[in-house]
């Protein structure tokens, strides 16, 4: 049984891992190289190496060497949880931008960005249309003379507000919606999603539409970008052809645009410099990990990687669910399958074969949020049992299935069960709109609304019949 656990990194996954260790009676020690949360605990402590002890095949223990204030220390731990994530090393592909070394203005990676004041009265180019790049372009547009947002492949920009003012993730991320998406052929799902997104913003008219619309690309959540584009504050441009001393040239145009500042919002790479490649090897933007957590070839399953995944959903409950299962494996309560089974699954995932149904998660680390979490919850007997719930508590069962798949659902049963989970699920919409209802208006129900509710109830019964019977 693992007792002392070293946790590397005190970000959201590290904090969740600490909590899960404490819940299972383990003794976590967290190492954080920065001087702020993240986490604990041993601030400004760099982990230099994590290596197997000489008797690893018997004990499963690890030697962790750290550096703090130029003093090196070593300690033995029964298990290690690596929680450094995938946003560790800024990716700055300068070789892909001819002439960048001749540029006389300022350029930097988006990770270095702190305050929009540096853009005042400047001509700014942001390269990369992910969430960071889009946010920076919008912020810069309030102060800069001109802002260009360069994108190679485009992207889907969505509002945080869905139909009727509901938060989009609470509507989109439901078990019913997820089942429906995964039951339809991929071309139909992508067409329906594109149609819905374009109802809010015609991406073709704004130069944003993705070139590849079959593979899922991370959504860009930005309510302000369309308004900045249509008012001439942000200009969408294609990829960069050449960088000159004080200007750039975009592809498909011969016009030079004067530029003072270039922001590279070009993403990140990740690595584990403190681990030997024989333990975890990173190739093509991913590591060979069973369920994105465990190296399959270790003689003892006493090392777990937490948070190295990109779910279509919230990262915080994903990391916590990973930690809940991982801690029970480290403790010896749950067992992993044989290495051959784990390696077979890892290789199948690396092949990236599309299933032809549901969304296409073909990029490294991408995963279906609800499906993945349910799988991990099954291992610790904490997945909501909808059929038995429908018999004992139908109101809760219908809310769990059709309502937002919030993390309260993951605490209804199993280890870590929370007695307040049911009430939290049933009242989540009340809390969502409590702060917005500053003026309460009495609404009188219409006959049509009553008919619609009846029709919805009948449709609900049909859906339940198809799902559970």
Short mmCIF file of C-alpha atoms in Angstrom, two decimals:
data_model
loop_
_atom_site.label_atom_id
_atom_site.label_comp_id
_atom_site.label_asym_id
_atom_site.label_seq_id
_atom_site.Cartn_x
_atom_site.Cartn_y
_atom_site.Cartn_z
CA UNK A 1 0.00 0.00 0.00
CA UNK A 2 1.33 3.43 -0.96
CA UNK A 3 1.62 5.75 2.00
CA UNK A 4 3.91 8.67 1.14
CA UNK A 5 3.02 10.26 -2.19
CA UNK A 6 5.08 12.90 -4.01
CA UNK A 7 2.97 15.29 -6.07
CA UNK A 8 4.84 17.27 -8.72
CA UNK A 9 3.04 20.52 -9.54
CA UNK A 10 0.46 22.45 -7.53
CA UNK A 11 -1.92 23.54 -10.26
CA UNK A 12 -5.54 22.44 -10.43
CA UNK A 13 -4.61 18.79 -11.01
CA UNK A 14 -2.03 18.88 -8.22
CA UNK A 15 -4.51 20.36 -5.76
CA UNK A 16 -7.08 17.72 -6.69
CA UNK A 17 -4.46 15.02 -6.21
CA UNK A 18 -3.59 16.34 -2.76
CA UNK A 19 -7.26 16.28 -1.80
CA UNK A 20 -7.78 12.74 -3.11
CA UNK A 21 -4.68 11.47 -1.29
CA UNK A 22 -5.95 12.91 1.97
CA UNK A 23 -9.41 11.38 1.40
CA UNK A 24 -7.78 7.96 1.06
CA UNK A 25 -5.56 8.36 4.12
CA UNK A 26 -2.29 8.86 2.23
CA UNK A 27 0.44 11.40 3.04
CA UNK A 28 0.98 13.77 0.11
CA UNK A 29 3.97 16.09 -0.28
CA UNK A 30 3.59 18.61 -3.08
CA UNK A 31 6.50 20.26 -4.90
CA UNK A 32 5.83 23.52 -6.76
CA UNK A 33 8.61 25.37 -8.59
CA UNK A 34 6.80 28.74 -8.65
CA UNK A 35 6.12 30.93 -5.64
CA UNK A 36 2.33 30.90 -5.76
CA UNK A 37 -0.72 28.67 -6.00
CA UNK A 38 -1.15 26.29 -7.76
CA UNK A 39 -0.52 24.77 -4.43
CA UNK A 40 1.44 23.99 -1.27
CA UNK A 41 3.39 23.69 -0.11
CA UNK A 42 7.11 23.54 -0.91
CA UNK A 43 7.21 26.70 -2.96
CA UNK A 44 10.11 27.49 -5.31
CA UNK A 45 11.16 23.86 -5.12
CA UNK A 46 12.32 22.39 -8.42
CA UNK A 47 12.04 18.66 -8.95
CA UNK A 48 15.35 17.63 -10.50
CA UNK A 49 14.74 13.93 -10.93
CA UNK A 50 12.30 11.13 -10.15
CA UNK A 51 13.99 7.74 -10.42
CA UNK A 52 13.17 4.17 -9.44
CA UNK A 53 14.71 2.90 -6.24
CA UNK A 54 17.10 -0.04 -6.57
CA UNK A 55 14.44 -2.39 -5.18
CA UNK A 56 11.62 -0.94 -7.33
CA UNK A 57 10.44 -4.34 -8.59
CA UNK A 58 9.65 -5.24 -4.97
CA UNK A 59 8.85 -1.90 -3.25
CA UNK A 60 7.63 0.24 -6.17
CA UNK A 61 9.32 3.21 -4.48
CA UNK A 62 10.80 6.31 -6.07
CA UNK A 63 13.67 8.60 -5.17
CA UNK A 64 12.73 12.26 -5.66
CA UNK A 65 15.59 14.77 -5.85
CA UNK A 66 14.65 18.43 -5.42
CA UNK A 67 16.40 21.79 -5.38
CA UNK A 68 15.39 24.61 -3.04
CA UNK A 69 17.43 27.78 -2.55
CA UNK A 70 20.42 26.10 -4.21
CA UNK A 71 20.23 23.22 -1.75
CA UNK A 72 19.62 19.73 -3.09
CA UNK A 73 17.59 17.22 -1.13
CA UNK A 74 16.55 13.62 -1.69
CA UNK A 75 13.57 11.69 -0.33
CA UNK A 76 11.97 8.28 -0.86
CA UNK A 77 8.26 8.06 -1.74
CA UNK A 78 5.94 5.11 -2.13
CA UNK A 79 4.26 6.69 -5.16
CA UNK A 80 4.47 9.74 -7.43
CA UNK A 81 1.72 11.78 -9.08
CA UNK A 82 2.96 14.06 -11.87
CA UNK A 83 0.59 17.03 -12.27
CA UNK A 84 2.55 19.41 -14.51
CA UNK A 85 -0.05 19.39 -17.30
CA UNK A 86 0.44 20.05 -21.00
CA UNK A 87 1.01 23.81 -20.85
CA UNK A 88 4.59 23.64 -19.63
CA UNK A 89 6.85 24.84 -22.46
CA UNK A 90 5.85 27.76 -24.71
CA UNK A 91 6.00 26.74 -28.36
CA UNK A 92 7.70 29.47 -30.37
CA UNK A 93 8.27 28.22 -33.95
CA UNK A 94 10.39 31.14 -35.18
CA UNK A 95 11.85 29.04 -38.00
CA UNK A 96 8.39 29.01 -39.60
CA UNK A 97 8.43 32.80 -39.99
CA UNK A 98 10.99 33.90 -42.58
CA UNK A 99 12.61 37.22 -41.71
CA UNK A 100 11.67 37.23 -38.03
CA UNK A 101 15.31 37.81 -37.01
CA UNK A 102 15.31 41.05 -38.98
CA UNK A 103 12.19 42.36 -37.24
CA UNK A 104 12.99 45.54 -35.29
CA UNK A 105 9.81 45.63 -33.27
CA UNK A 106 8.93 43.60 -30.19
CA UNK A 107 7.81 39.98 -30.24
CA UNK A 108 7.04 37.48 -27.50
CA UNK A 109 5.00 34.37 -26.66
CA UNK A 110 1.51 34.83 -25.26
CA UNK A 111 2.66 33.33 -21.96
CA UNK A 112 4.63 36.53 -21.32
CA UNK A 113 1.58 38.74 -21.82
CA UNK A 114 0.37 40.43 -18.64
CA UNK A 115 -1.20 43.81 -19.43
CA UNK A 116 -2.73 45.43 -22.54
CA UNK A 117 -1.09 48.81 -21.84
CA UNK A 118 1.94 47.76 -23.93
CA UNK A 119 -0.31 47.88 -27.00
CA UNK A 120 -1.35 51.52 -26.64
CA UNK A 121 -1.20 53.27 -30.03
CA UNK A 122 0.73 50.33 -31.54
CA UNK A 123 0.07 48.18 -34.57
CA UNK A 124 -0.28 44.67 -33.23
CA UNK A 125 -0.17 41.25 -34.88
CA UNK A 126 -1.42 38.22 -32.93
CA UNK A 127 -0.48 34.88 -34.48
CA UNK A 128 -2.77 32.00 -33.53
CA UNK A 129 -6.54 31.93 -33.13
CA UNK A 130 -6.90 29.83 -30.02
CA UNK A 131 -8.51 31.16 -26.86
CA UNK A 132 -5.36 32.97 -25.71
CA UNK A 133 -4.69 34.60 -29.07
CA UNK A 134 -8.29 35.71 -29.47
CA UNK A 135 -8.48 37.14 -25.95
CA UNK A 136 -5.24 39.08 -26.46
CA UNK A 137 -6.38 40.43 -29.83
CA UNK A 138 -9.67 41.64 -28.33
CA UNK A 139 -7.96 43.27 -25.34
CA UNK A 140 -5.36 44.91 -27.57
CA UNK A 141 -8.06 46.31 -29.86
CA UNK A 142 -9.26 48.67 -27.10
CA UNK A 143 -5.88 50.45 -26.98
CA UNK A 144 -3.96 49.65 -30.13
CA UNK A 145 -3.99 51.63 -33.34
CA UNK A 146 -4.69 48.47 -35.32
CA UNK A 147 -4.86 44.74 -34.55
CA UNK A 148 -4.39 41.81 -36.91
CA UNK A 149 -5.30 38.26 -35.93
CA UNK A 150 -3.53 35.72 -38.11
CA UNK A 151 -4.89 32.18 -38.44
CA UNK A 152 -3.86 29.31 -40.66
CA UNK A 153 -6.79 26.96 -40.20
CA UNK A 154 -9.56 29.16 -38.76
CA UNK A 155 -11.71 28.05 -35.86
CA UNK A 156 -15.19 27.91 -34.37
CA UNK A 157 -15.93 30.98 -32.27
CA UNK A 158 -18.82 30.53 -29.87
CA UNK A 159 -20.55 32.65 -27.28
CA UNK A 160 -20.58 31.78 -23.60
CA UNK A 161 -24.32 32.46 -23.77
CA UNK A 162 -26.51 29.84 -25.44
CA UNK A 163 -30.16 30.12 -26.53
CA UNK A 164 -32.40 32.05 -24.12
CA UNK A 165 -29.37 33.25 -22.18
CA UNK A 166 -28.35 29.87 -20.73
CA UNK A 167 -24.63 29.16 -20.21
CA UNK A 168 -23.57 27.17 -23.26
CA UNK A 169 -21.68 24.46 -21.39
CA UNK A 170 -24.63 23.70 -19.10
CA UNK A 171 -26.80 23.12 -22.17
CA UNK A 172 -24.22 21.42 -24.40
CA UNK A 173 -22.70 19.13 -21.77
CA UNK A 174 -25.57 16.83 -20.80
CA UNK A 175 -25.78 13.05 -20.86
CA UNK A 176 -28.72 13.22 -23.25
CA UNK A 177 -26.89 15.53 -25.68
CA UNK A 178 -23.77 13.39 -25.45
CA UNK A 179 -25.72 10.19 -26.17
CA UNK A 180 -27.44 11.86 -29.11
CA UNK A 181 -24.14 13.12 -30.57
CA UNK A 182 -22.46 9.73 -30.21
CA UNK A 183 -25.41 7.98 -31.87
CA UNK A 184 -25.23 10.02 -35.07
CA UNK A 185 -22.72 9.64 -37.93
CA UNK A 186 -19.81 12.08 -37.67
CA UNK A 187 -20.70 14.07 -40.84
CA UNK A 188 -24.20 14.70 -39.50
CA UNK A 189 -22.92 15.75 -36.07
CA UNK A 190 -20.37 18.17 -37.53
CA UNK A 191 -22.98 19.60 -39.93
CA UNK A 192 -25.49 20.15 -37.13
CA UNK A 193 -22.88 21.79 -34.91
CA UNK A 194 -21.64 24.02 -37.73
CA UNK A 195 -25.21 25.05 -38.51
CA UNK A 196 -25.92 25.88 -34.87
CA UNK A 197 -22.71 27.85 -34.44
CA UNK A 198 -23.25 29.74 -37.70
CA UNK A 199 -26.73 30.75 -36.55
CA UNK A 200 -25.00 32.97 -34.00
CA UNK A 201 -22.16 34.07 -36.29
CA UNK A 202 -21.72 33.28 -39.97
CA UNK A 203 -18.05 32.31 -39.83
CA UNK A 204 -17.53 32.53 -43.59
CA UNK A 205 -18.53 36.21 -43.59
CA UNK A 206 -15.95 36.93 -40.89
CA UNK A 207 -13.08 34.88 -42.37
CA UNK A 208 -13.14 32.50 -39.40
CA UNK A 209 -14.56 29.25 -40.74
CA UNK A 210 -12.24 26.25 -40.13
CA UNK A 211 -10.57 24.67 -43.14
CA UNK A 212 -10.98 21.19 -41.67
CA UNK A 213 -14.53 20.81 -40.39
CA UNK A 214 -14.47 17.05 -39.80
CA UNK A 215 -11.97 16.88 -36.93
CA UNK A 216 -12.90 18.53 -33.67
CA UNK A 217 -10.95 21.68 -32.94
CA UNK A 218 -11.04 23.43 -29.59
CA UNK A 219 -13.85 25.98 -29.48
CA UNK A 220 -12.90 29.61 -29.12
CA UNK A 221 -15.09 31.18 -26.44
CA UNK A 222 -15.26 34.90 -27.11
CA UNK A 223 -18.41 37.02 -27.06
CA UNK A 224 -16.59 40.21 -28.05
CA UNK A 225 -14.57 39.16 -31.13
CA UNK A 226 -17.39 39.48 -33.73
CA UNK A 227 -18.12 43.03 -32.58
CA UNK A 228 -14.44 43.99 -32.76
CA UNK A 229 -14.18 42.57 -36.28
CA UNK A 230 -17.32 44.23 -37.67
CA UNK A 231 -16.32 47.63 -36.23
CA UNK A 232 -12.86 47.44 -37.80
CA UNK A 233 -10.94 47.04 -34.55
CA UNK A 234 -9.64 43.53 -35.33
CA UNK A 235 -8.69 42.33 -38.82
CA UNK A 236 -8.60 38.61 -39.60
CA UNK A 237 -5.70 37.60 -41.83
CA UNK A 238 -4.26 34.32 -43.21
CA UNK A 239 -0.85 32.89 -42.30
CA UNK A 240 2.38 34.88 -42.51
CA UNK A 241 4.39 34.84 -45.74
CA UNK A 242 7.31 36.99 -44.58
CA UNK A 243 8.38 39.22 -41.72
CA UNK A 244 10.37 42.36 -42.52
CA UNK A 245 12.06 45.00 -40.38
CA UNK A 246 8.90 46.94 -39.56
CA UNK A 247 6.15 45.06 -41.37
CA UNK A 248 4.75 41.68 -42.37
CA UNK A 249 3.34 40.18 -45.53
CA UNK A 250 0.44 37.75 -45.34
CA UNK A 251 -0.15 34.90 -47.73
CA UNK A 252 -2.44 35.59 -50.70
CA UNK A 253 -1.58 39.29 -50.70
CA UNK A 254 1.32 41.47 -51.83
CA UNK A 255 0.55 44.32 -49.45
CA UNK A 256 2.87 44.95 -46.51
CA UNK A 257 1.29 45.83 -43.17
CA UNK A 258 3.32 47.94 -40.72
CA UNK A 259 3.65 46.13 -37.37
CA UNK A 260 5.14 47.22 -34.04
CA UNK A 261 4.43 44.17 -31.83
CA UNK A 262 4.01 40.48 -32.68
CA UNK A 263 2.41 38.13 -30.15
CA UNK A 264 2.93 34.43 -30.78
CA UNK A 265 -0.14 32.62 -29.40
CA UNK A 266 1.23 29.41 -30.86
CA UNK A 267 0.52 27.06 -28.00
CA UNK A 268 2.68 24.85 -25.83
CA UNK A 269 4.58 21.61 -25.77
CA UNK A 270 5.06 19.42 -22.73
CA UNK A 271 7.85 17.27 -21.35
CA UNK A 272 8.92 15.54 -18.17
CA UNK A 273 12.60 16.48 -17.84
CA UNK A 274 12.78 14.94 -14.37
CA UNK A 275 11.68 11.51 -15.66
CA UNK A 276 13.80 9.15 -17.71
CA UNK A 277 12.40 8.29 -21.13
CA UNK A 278 12.28 4.66 -20.06
CA UNK A 279 9.54 5.68 -17.61
CA UNK A 280 7.49 8.08 -19.75
CA UNK A 281 8.39 8.94 -23.33
CA UNK A 282 6.76 11.85 -25.16
CA UNK A 283 6.31 11.43 -28.92
CA UNK A 284 4.19 13.39 -31.40
CA UNK A 285 2.57 15.47 -28.68
CA UNK A 286 1.44 12.57 -26.52
CA UNK A 287 2.71 10.05 -24.00
CA UNK A 288 2.06 6.31 -23.97
CA UNK A 289 -0.27 6.18 -20.98
CA UNK A 290 -3.13 3.84 -20.14
CA UNK A 291 -6.29 5.93 -19.83
CA UNK A 292 -4.01 8.98 -20.16
CA UNK A 293 -2.69 8.22 -16.65
CA UNK A 294 -0.52 5.13 -16.13
CA UNK A 295 2.64 3.96 -17.93
CA UNK A 296 1.78 0.43 -19.02
CA UNK A 297 5.21 -1.17 -18.68
CA UNK A 298 6.13 -0.46 -15.03
CA UNK A 299 6.53 -3.50 -12.80
CA UNK A 300 4.65 -1.63 -10.06
CA UNK A 301 1.84 0.87 -10.87
CA UNK A 302 3.13 3.54 -8.50
CA UNK A 303 3.46 6.48 -10.90
CA UNK A 304 0.49 8.40 -12.33
CA UNK A 305 0.29 11.35 -14.72
CA UNK A 306 -2.67 13.60 -13.90
CA UNK A 307 -4.09 16.30 -16.18
CA UNK A 308 -2.40 15.29 -19.43
CA UNK A 309 -5.62 15.31 -21.43
CA UNK A 310 -7.77 17.73 -23.41
CA UNK A 311 -11.42 16.86 -22.77
CA UNK A 312 -14.31 18.60 -24.47
CA UNK A 313 -15.38 19.86 -21.07
CA UNK A 314 -14.01 21.20 -17.83
CA UNK A 315 -10.43 20.25 -16.97
CA UNK A 316 -10.89 20.57 -13.20
CA UNK A 317 -13.39 17.72 -12.63
CA UNK A 318 -11.54 15.66 -15.24
CA UNK A 319 -8.28 15.97 -13.31
CA UNK A 320 -10.04 15.27 -10.03
CA UNK A 321 -11.70 12.12 -11.39
CA UNK A 322 -8.35 10.93 -12.73
CA UNK A 323 -6.84 11.51 -9.29
CA UNK A 324 -9.67 9.67 -7.50
CA UNK A 325 -9.04 6.52 -9.53
CA UNK A 326 -5.25 6.88 -9.60
CA UNK A 327 -4.99 7.24 -5.82
CA UNK A 328 -6.95 4.03 -5.31
CA UNK A 329 -4.63 2.23 -7.74
CA UNK A 330 -1.58 3.62 -5.92
CA UNK A 331 -3.11 2.51 -2.65
CA UNK A 332 -3.71 -0.99 -3.99
CA UNK A 333 -7.51 -0.93 -3.73
CA UNK A 334 -8.04 -0.99 -7.50
CA UNK A 335 -5.99 -3.06 -9.95
CA UNK A 336 -4.85 -2.33 -13.49
CA UNK A 337 -5.32 -4.89 -16.28
CA UNK A 338 -2.30 -6.87 -17.57
CA UNK A 339 0.37 -4.80 -19.42
CA UNK A 340 -0.50 -6.45 -22.74
CA UNK A 341 -4.10 -5.23 -22.48
CA UNK A 342 -3.02 -1.71 -21.58
CA UNK A 343 -0.43 -1.52 -24.38
CA UNK A 344 -3.00 -2.75 -26.92
CA UNK A 345 -5.39 0.04 -25.93
CA UNK A 346 -2.64 2.66 -26.00
CA UNK A 347 -1.58 1.60 -29.50
CA UNK A 348 -5.18 1.65 -30.72
CA UNK A 349 -5.59 5.20 -29.45
CA UNK A 350 -2.35 6.34 -31.10
CA UNK A 351 -3.62 5.08 -34.46
CA UNK A 352 -6.40 7.68 -34.21
CA UNK A 353 -8.90 5.62 -36.17
CA UNK A 354 -12.19 7.51 -36.45
CA UNK A 355 -15.28 5.70 -35.19
CA UNK A 356 -17.51 7.40 -37.79
CA UNK A 357 -19.99 8.23 -35.06
CA UNK A 358 -20.09 11.27 -32.81
CA UNK A 359 -17.43 13.95 -32.79
CA UNK A 360 -14.03 13.10 -34.26
CA UNK A 361 -11.44 13.24 -31.46
CA UNK A 362 -8.46 12.71 -33.73
CA UNK A 363 -5.90 15.11 -32.28
CA UNK A 364 -3.46 14.14 -29.56
CA UNK A 365 -4.87 14.15 -26.00
CA UNK A 366 -8.44 14.92 -27.12
CA UNK A 367 -11.23 13.03 -25.37
CA UNK A 368 -14.98 12.92 -24.97
CA UNK A 369 -15.59 14.48 -21.55
CA UNK A 370 -18.61 12.54 -20.29
CA UNK A 371 -17.61 9.20 -21.82
CA UNK A 372 -14.11 9.40 -20.37
CA UNK A 373 -15.17 10.46 -16.88
CA UNK A 374 -17.89 7.79 -16.77
CA UNK A 375 -15.28 5.19 -17.63
CA UNK A 376 -13.05 6.24 -14.73
CA UNK A 377 -16.02 6.45 -12.36
CA UNK A 378 -16.94 2.89 -13.29
CA UNK A 379 -13.56 1.70 -12.01
CA UNK A 380 -14.26 3.12 -8.54
CA UNK A 381 -17.98 2.25 -8.56
CA UNK A 382 -18.98 5.92 -8.56
CA UNK A 383 -20.78 6.23 -11.90
CA UNK A 384 -24.44 7.26 -11.48
CA UNK A 385 -26.66 4.22 -11.99
CA UNK A 386 -29.43 5.80 -14.04
CA UNK A 387 -31.65 2.73 -14.39
CA UNK A 388 -31.85 1.93 -10.67
CA UNK A 389 -32.09 5.67 -9.95
CA UNK A 390 -35.07 5.89 -12.32
CA UNK A 391 -36.89 3.35 -10.14
CA UNK A 392 -35.98 4.85 -6.76
CA UNK A 393 -35.66 8.57 -7.51
CA UNK A 394 -37.07 9.33 -11.00
CA UNK A 395 -36.89 13.11 -10.60
CA UNK A 396 -33.16 12.92 -9.89
CA UNK A 397 -32.60 10.39 -12.69
CA UNK A 398 -34.24 12.64 -15.29
CA UNK A 399 -32.32 15.67 -14.03
CA UNK A 400 -29.04 13.77 -14.19
CA UNK A 401 -29.76 12.55 -17.72
CA UNK A 402 -31.23 15.68 -19.28
CA UNK A 403 -29.67 18.35 -17.09
CA UNK A 404 -26.12 19.71 -16.97
CA UNK A 405 -23.49 17.04 -16.35
CA UNK A 406 -22.03 18.94 -13.42
CA UNK A 407 -19.41 17.40 -11.08
CA UNK A 408 -22.07 16.94 -8.38
CA UNK A 409 -23.09 13.83 -10.32
CA UNK A 410 -19.70 12.29 -9.69
CA UNK A 411 -20.30 12.40 -5.94
CA UNK A 412 -23.69 10.69 -5.79
CA UNK A 413 -22.25 7.29 -4.97
CA UNK A 414 -19.03 5.38 -4.43
CA UNK A 415 -15.92 6.49 -2.51
CA UNK A 416 -16.03 10.19 -1.80
CA UNK A 417 -19.83 10.21 -1.83
CA UNK A 418 -21.28 13.57 -0.77
CA UNK A 419 -24.65 13.67 0.96
CA UNK A 420 -25.39 17.11 -0.45
CA UNK A 421 -24.91 16.03 -4.09
CA UNK A 422 -28.59 15.39 -4.83
CA UNK A 423 -29.73 18.75 -3.52
CA UNK A 424 -26.91 20.50 -5.38
CA UNK A 425 -28.00 18.87 -8.65
CA UNK A 426 -31.66 19.72 -8.18
CA UNK A 427 -30.95 23.38 -7.37
CA UNK A 428 -28.07 24.18 -9.74
CA UNK A 429 -30.20 26.27 -12.11
CA UNK A 430 -31.46 28.32 -9.13
CA UNK A 431 -27.88 29.20 -8.22
CA UNK A 432 -26.96 29.88 -11.83
CA UNK A 433 -29.57 32.63 -12.25
CA UNK A 434 -29.77 33.93 -8.71
CA UNK A 435 -27.24 36.69 -9.44
CA UNK A 436 -28.92 37.67 -12.72
CA UNK A 437 -32.48 37.99 -11.44
CA UNK A 438 -32.10 41.42 -9.92
CA UNK A 439 -35.62 42.20 -11.08
CA UNK A 440 -38.16 39.40 -10.70
CA UNK A 441 -41.12 39.41 -13.09
CA UNK A 442 -44.16 37.18 -12.66
CA UNK A 443 -44.75 35.18 -15.83
CA UNK A 444 -48.21 33.92 -16.73
CA UNK A 445 -48.18 30.48 -18.42
CA UNK A 446 -49.78 30.27 -21.87
CA UNK A 447 -51.87 27.34 -23.21
CA UNK A 448 -49.23 26.73 -25.86
CA UNK A 449 -46.55 26.45 -23.19
CA UNK A 450 -48.60 23.86 -21.31
CA UNK A 451 -49.09 21.87 -24.51
CA UNK A 452 -45.35 22.06 -25.23
CA UNK A 453 -44.53 20.77 -21.77
CA UNK A 454 -46.89 17.84 -22.26
CA UNK A 455 -45.35 17.05 -25.64
CA UNK A 456 -41.85 17.27 -24.13
CA UNK A 457 -42.87 14.90 -21.35
CA UNK A 458 -44.15 12.36 -23.86
CA UNK A 459 -40.93 12.69 -25.89
CA UNK A 460 -39.02 12.18 -22.67
CA UNK A 461 -40.82 8.91 -21.97
CA UNK A 462 -40.04 7.69 -25.49
CA UNK A 463 -36.36 8.57 -25.03
CA UNK A 464 -36.21 6.73 -21.72
CA UNK A 465 -37.85 3.69 -23.28
CA UNK A 466 -35.27 3.64 -26.12
CA UNK A 467 -32.33 4.09 -23.78
CA UNK A 468 -33.09 1.78 -20.93
CA UNK A 469 -35.17 -0.96 -22.52
#
